[in-house]
XYZ file of C-alpha atoms in Angstrom:
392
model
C 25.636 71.654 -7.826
C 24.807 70.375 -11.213
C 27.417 68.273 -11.337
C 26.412 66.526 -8.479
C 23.074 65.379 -9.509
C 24.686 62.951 -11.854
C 27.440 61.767 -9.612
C 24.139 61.276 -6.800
C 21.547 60.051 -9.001
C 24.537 57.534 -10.600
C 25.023 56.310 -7.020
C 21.798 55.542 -6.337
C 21.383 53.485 -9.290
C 24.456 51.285 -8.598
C 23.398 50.891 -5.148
C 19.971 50.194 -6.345
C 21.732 47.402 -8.487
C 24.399 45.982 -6.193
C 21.065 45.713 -3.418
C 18.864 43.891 -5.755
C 21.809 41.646 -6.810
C 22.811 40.755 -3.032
C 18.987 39.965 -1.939
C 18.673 38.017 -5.007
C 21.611 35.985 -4.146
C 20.361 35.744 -0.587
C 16.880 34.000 -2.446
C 19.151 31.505 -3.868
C 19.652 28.507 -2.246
C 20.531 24.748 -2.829
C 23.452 22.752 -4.795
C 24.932 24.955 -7.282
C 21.908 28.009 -6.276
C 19.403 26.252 -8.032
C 16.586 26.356 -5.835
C 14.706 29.585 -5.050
C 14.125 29.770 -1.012
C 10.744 29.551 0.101
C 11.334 28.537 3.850
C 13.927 28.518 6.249
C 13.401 25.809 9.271
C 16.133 26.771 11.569
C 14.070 28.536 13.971
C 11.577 24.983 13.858
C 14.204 22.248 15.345
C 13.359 20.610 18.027
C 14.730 18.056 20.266
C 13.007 15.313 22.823
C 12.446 15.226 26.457
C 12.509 12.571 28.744
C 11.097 14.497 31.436
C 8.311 15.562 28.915
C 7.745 12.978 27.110
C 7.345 14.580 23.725
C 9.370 16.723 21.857
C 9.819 19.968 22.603
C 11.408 23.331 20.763
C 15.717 23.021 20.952
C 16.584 25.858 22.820
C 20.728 26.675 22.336
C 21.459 27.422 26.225
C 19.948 24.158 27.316
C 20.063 21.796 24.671
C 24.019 22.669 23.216
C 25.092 19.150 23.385
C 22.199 16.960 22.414
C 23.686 15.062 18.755
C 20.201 14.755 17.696
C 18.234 17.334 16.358
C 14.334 17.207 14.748
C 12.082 18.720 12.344
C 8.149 18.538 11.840
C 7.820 19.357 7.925
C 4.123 20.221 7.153
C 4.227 17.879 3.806
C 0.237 19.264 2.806
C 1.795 23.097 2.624
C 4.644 22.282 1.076
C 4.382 19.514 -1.425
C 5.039 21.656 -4.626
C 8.679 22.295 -3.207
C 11.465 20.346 -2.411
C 13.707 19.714 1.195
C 17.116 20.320 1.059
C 19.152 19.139 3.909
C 22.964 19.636 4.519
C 25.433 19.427 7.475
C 28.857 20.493 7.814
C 29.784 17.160 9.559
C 28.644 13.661 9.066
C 25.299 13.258 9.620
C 22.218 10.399 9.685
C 19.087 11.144 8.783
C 15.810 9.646 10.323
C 12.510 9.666 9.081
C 9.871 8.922 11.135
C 12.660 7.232 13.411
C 13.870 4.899 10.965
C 17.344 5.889 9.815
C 17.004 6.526 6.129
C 20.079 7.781 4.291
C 24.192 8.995 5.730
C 24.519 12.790 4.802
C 28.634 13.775 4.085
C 29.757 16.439 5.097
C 28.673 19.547 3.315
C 26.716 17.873 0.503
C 23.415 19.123 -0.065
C 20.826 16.296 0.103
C 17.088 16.837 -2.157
C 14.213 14.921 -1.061
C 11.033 15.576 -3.354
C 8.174 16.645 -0.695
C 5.763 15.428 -2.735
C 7.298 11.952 -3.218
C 7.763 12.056 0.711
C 3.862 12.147 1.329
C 2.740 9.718 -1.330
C 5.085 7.267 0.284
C 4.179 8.223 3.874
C 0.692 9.478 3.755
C 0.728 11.647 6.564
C 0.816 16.019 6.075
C 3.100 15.978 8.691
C 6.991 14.225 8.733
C 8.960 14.194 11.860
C 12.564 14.628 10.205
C 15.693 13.592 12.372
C 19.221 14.604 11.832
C 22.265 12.664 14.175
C 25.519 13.807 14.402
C 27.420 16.570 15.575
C 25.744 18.658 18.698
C 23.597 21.433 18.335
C 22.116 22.653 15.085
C 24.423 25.786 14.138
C 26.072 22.866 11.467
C 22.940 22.304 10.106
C 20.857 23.667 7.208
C 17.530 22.625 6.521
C 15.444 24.537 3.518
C 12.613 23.851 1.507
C 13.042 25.471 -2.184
C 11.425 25.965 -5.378
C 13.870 24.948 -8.564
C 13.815 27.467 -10.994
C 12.479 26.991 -14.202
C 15.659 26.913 -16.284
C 16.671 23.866 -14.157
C 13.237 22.098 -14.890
C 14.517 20.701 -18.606
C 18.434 20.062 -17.226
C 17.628 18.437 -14.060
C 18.780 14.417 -14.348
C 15.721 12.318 -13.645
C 17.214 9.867 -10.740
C 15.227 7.402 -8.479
C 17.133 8.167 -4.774
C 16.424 4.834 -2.068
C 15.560 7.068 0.354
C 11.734 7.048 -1.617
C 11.570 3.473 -2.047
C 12.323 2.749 1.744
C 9.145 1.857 3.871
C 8.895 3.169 6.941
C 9.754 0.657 9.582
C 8.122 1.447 12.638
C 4.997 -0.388 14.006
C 1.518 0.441 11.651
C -2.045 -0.378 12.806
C -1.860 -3.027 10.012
C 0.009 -5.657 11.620
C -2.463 -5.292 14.705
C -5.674 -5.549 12.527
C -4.153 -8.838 10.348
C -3.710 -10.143 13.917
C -7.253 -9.713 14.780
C -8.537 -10.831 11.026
C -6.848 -14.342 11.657
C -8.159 -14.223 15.325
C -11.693 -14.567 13.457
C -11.112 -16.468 10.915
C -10.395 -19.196 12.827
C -12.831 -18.209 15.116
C -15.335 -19.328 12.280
C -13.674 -21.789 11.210
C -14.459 -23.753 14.826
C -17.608 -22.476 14.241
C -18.429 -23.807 11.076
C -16.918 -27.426 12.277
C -19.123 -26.817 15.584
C -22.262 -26.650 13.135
C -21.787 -29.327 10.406
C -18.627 -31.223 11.391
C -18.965 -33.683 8.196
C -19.632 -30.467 5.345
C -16.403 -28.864 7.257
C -14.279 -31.878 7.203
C -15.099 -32.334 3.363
C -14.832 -28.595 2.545
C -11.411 -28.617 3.663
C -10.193 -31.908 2.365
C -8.169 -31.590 -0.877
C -8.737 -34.743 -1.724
C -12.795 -34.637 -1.858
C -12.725 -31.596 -4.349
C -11.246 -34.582 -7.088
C -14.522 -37.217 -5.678
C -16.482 -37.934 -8.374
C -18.247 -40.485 -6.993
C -22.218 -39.421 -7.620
C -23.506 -41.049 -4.650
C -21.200 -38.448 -2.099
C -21.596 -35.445 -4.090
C -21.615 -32.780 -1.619
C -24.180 -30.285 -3.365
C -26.884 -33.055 -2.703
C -26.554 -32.523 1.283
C -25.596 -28.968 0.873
C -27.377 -26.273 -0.946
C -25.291 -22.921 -1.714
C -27.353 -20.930 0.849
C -26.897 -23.638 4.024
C -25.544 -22.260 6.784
C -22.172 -24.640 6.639
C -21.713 -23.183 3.325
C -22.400 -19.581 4.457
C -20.380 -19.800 6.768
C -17.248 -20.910 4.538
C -18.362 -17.975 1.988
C -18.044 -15.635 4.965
C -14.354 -17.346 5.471
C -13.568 -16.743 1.632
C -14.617 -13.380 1.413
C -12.750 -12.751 5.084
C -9.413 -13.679 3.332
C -10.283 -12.096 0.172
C -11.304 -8.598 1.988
C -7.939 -8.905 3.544
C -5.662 -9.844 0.517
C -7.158 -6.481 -0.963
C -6.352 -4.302 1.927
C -3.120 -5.917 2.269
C -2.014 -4.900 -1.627
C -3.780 -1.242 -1.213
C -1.152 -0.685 2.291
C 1.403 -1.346 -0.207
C 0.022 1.054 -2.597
C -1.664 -1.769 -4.876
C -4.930 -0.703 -6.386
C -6.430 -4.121 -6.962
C -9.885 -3.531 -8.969
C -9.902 0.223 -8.155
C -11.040 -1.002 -4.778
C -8.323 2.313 -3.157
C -11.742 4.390 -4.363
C -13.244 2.498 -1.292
C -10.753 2.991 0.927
C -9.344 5.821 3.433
C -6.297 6.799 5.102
C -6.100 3.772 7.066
C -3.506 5.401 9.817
C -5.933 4.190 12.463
C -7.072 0.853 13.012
C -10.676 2.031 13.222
C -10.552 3.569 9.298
C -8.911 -0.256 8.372
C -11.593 -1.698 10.090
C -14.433 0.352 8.260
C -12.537 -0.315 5.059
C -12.056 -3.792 6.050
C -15.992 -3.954 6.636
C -16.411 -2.708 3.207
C -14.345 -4.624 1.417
C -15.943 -7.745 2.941
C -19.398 -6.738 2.245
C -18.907 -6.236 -1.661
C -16.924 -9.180 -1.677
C -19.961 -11.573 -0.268
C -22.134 -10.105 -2.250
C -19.881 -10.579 -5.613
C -19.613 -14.707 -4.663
C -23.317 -15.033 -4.465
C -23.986 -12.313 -7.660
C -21.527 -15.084 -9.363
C -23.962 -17.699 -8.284
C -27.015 -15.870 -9.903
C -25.025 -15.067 -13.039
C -23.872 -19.415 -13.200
C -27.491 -20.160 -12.800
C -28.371 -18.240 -15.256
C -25.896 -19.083 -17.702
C -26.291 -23.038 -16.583
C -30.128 -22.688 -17.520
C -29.723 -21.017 -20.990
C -27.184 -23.896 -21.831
C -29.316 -26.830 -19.637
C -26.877 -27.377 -17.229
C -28.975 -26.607 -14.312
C -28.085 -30.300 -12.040
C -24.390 -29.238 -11.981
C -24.954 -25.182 -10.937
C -24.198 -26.100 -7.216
C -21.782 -28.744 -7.498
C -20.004 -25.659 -9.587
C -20.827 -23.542 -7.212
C -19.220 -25.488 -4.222
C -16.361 -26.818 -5.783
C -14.918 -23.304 -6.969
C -15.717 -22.474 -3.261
C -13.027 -25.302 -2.413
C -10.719 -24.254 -4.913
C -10.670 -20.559 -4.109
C -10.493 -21.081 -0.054
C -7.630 -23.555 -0.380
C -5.600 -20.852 -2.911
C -6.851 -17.874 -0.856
C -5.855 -19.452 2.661
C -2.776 -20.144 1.882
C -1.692 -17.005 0.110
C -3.221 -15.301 2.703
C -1.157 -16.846 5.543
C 1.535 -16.175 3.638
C 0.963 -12.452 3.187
C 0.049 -12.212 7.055
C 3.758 -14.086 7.880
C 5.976 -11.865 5.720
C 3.993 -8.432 6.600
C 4.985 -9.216 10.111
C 8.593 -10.186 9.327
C 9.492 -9.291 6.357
C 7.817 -5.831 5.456
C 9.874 -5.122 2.187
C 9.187 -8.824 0.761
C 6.524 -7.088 -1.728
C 9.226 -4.838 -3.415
C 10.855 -7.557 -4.914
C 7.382 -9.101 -6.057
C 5.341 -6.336 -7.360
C 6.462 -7.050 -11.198
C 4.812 -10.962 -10.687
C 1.925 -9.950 -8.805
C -0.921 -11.316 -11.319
C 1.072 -14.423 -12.142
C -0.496 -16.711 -9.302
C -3.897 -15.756 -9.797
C -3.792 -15.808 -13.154
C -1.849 -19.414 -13.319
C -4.810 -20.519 -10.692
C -7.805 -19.928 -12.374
C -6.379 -21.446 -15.402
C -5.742 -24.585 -12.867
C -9.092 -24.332 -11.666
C -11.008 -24.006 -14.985
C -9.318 -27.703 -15.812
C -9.967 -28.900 -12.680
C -13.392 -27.850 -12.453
C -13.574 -29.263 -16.032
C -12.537 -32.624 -14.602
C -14.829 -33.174 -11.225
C -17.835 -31.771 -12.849
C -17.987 -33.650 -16.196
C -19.464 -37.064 -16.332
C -17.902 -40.282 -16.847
C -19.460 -41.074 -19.630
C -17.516 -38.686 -22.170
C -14.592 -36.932 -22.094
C -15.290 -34.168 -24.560
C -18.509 -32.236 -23.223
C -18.989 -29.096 -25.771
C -21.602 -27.571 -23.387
C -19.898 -27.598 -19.691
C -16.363 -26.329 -21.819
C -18.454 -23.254 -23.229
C -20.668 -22.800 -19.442
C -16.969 -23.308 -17.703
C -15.538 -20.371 -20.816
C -18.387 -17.903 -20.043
C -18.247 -18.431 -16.422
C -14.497 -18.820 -15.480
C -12.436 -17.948 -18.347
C -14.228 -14.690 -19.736
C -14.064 -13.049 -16.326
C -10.433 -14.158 -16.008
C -9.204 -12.136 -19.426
C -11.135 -8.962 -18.126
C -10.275 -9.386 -14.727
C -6.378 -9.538 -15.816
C -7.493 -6.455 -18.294
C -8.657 -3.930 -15.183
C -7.101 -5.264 -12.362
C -4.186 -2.451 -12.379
């Protein structure tokens, strides 16, 4: 009897030891068991039906032969951890039903959750896997990497993250509509005042220098032609901003004003916002030239100032905003490519405009006007270097 105790107290230690050692092998999970498991989605797949319309859970009897298989991955929960993904035959993935990346055959495939919702925005992902039927192949995980992996792991930028989703966004609907009213206004503006419109719009009368058609003497800044065309300006403005924040742009900090925007109603509201701050700003910048033209007695040329940056800005801001409304509808990945020259137009068009304005708003009479080239410094140029300063 004594000698048993050992021999049964030894082999409950061992199995105590060879237990602990299989469930912590069962916990370990991933390429080379790196990851620690924290979920297991094979009881989530699901698969879509016709007859319902909507996806619904993959049952094994009925649904043995569908090639497609799909996953709802709460992104909000799980954002600390990271998806692993692996089939034992060739596989595609889809994200969102945009095909995203080819799995091989029993390669493990790590997607950073918390990559996945910055990029997508949404705290749930619909995940879709295409290749062999049924789901018995496939193993879908989300893990935690252990902490002696942290330092080792190989910092690596996969395309998966950089690839937009491609299917249809309230965005393209709302530019749509934006355009829709900006011309709207712009008939409505030539309805009013048919002669301001006409010289608003006409390159050529932003060079006229000629003092007898100066258009500030028949138009003040607060006429409603010229109200109108600030409305138009900060219309295309508003919508230049919302257009770099749905590409993840924070122009300005103006994101802090912004929501979701996964409906059209929240890019409306933010739209709305936008557009009043943006009026407002145009006619604060009239105050603040006033004010600077008095202190420097400059006060006759305030509103031909005033008007002719007006012309400046709506033909740059038209035609950059056409642009960004053609190539968002055809081309969504065009901003990728341009993101590292973003500031370059704007910042090689004020420059334009502070000579030009230089030019139509100095007199004949002498070329070199020390007081308009310190007003134009203080009202153009400052705002320029600490606009280029905070705009990122």
């Amino acid at each position: 009897m004594n000698v048993l105790r050992p021999l049964l107290f030894f082999a409950l230690v061992l199995a105590g030891a060879l237990s602990s050692r299989s469930v912590r092998a069962d916990n370990e999970v991933g390429p080379g068991q790196k990851y620690y498991l924290v979920y297991d989605l094979r009881n989530d797949w699901l698969t879509y039906s016709s007859r319902y319309q909507n996806y619904v859970p993959f049952s094994k009897g009925i649904h043995e032969a569908e090639t497609s298989a799909s996953l709802l991955v709460d992104l909000l929960k799980n954002r600390p951890y990271t998806l692993l993904i692996q089939s034992r035959a060739e596989s595609y993935l889809f994200i969102e039903g945009a095909l995203q990346k080819r799995i091989a055959p029993g390669t493990w495939l790590e997607l950073s959750l918390d990559s996945l919702y910055r990029n997508y925005r949404k705290e749930e992902l619909l995940l879709t896997l295409y290749g062999s039927p049924g789901v018995d192949d496939k193993n879908v995980l989300v893990g935690h990497l252990k902490k002696e992996n942290v330092a080792a792991l190989p910092v690596s930028t996969s395309p998966l993250i950089n690839i937009r989703p491609k299917f249809p966004t309230p965005f393209g609907d709302f530019s749509v509509l934006v355009f829709l009213f900006f011309l709207a206004l712009n008939a409505l503006t030539y309805t009013i005042s048919p002669n301001t419109y006409r010289r608003l719009i006409n390159p050529a009368d932003y060079f006229n220098r000629d003092d007898r058609s100066e258009i500030h003497k028949f138009n003040k800044p607060y006429s409603r032609p010229v109200l109108l065309f600030v409305i138009q300006l900060s219309l295309i403005v508003s919508y230049l901003l919302l257009a770099l924040a749905n590409y993840d742009v924070n122009l300005f900090s103006a994101g802090t004003l912004l929501s979701e925007r996964d409906q059209l109603s929240e890019i409306l509201l933010d739209f709305l916002k936008l557009f009043g701050a943006t009026f407002l700003l145009f006619y604060l910048k009239y105050v603040y030239m006033s004010l600077v033209g008095g202190m420097l007695n400059l006060d006759p040329i305030v509103d031909l100032h005033f008007l002719k940056a007006l012309q400046s800005s709506y033909f740059f801001y038209s035609l950059l905003g056409l642009l960004v409304f053609t190539l968002s509808l055809h081309e969504p990945g065009w901003f990728e490519s341009m993101r590292p020259f973003l500031l370059l137009p704007f910042v090689a068009f004020y420059l334009l405009r502070f000579f030009s304005l230089y030019f139509v708003t100095n007199s004949r009479a002498s070329l070199m006007n020390l007081h308009l080239f310190s007003y134009l410094c203080v009202i153009e140029i400052i705002p320029l270097i600490i606009g280029v300063k905070f705009a990122l």
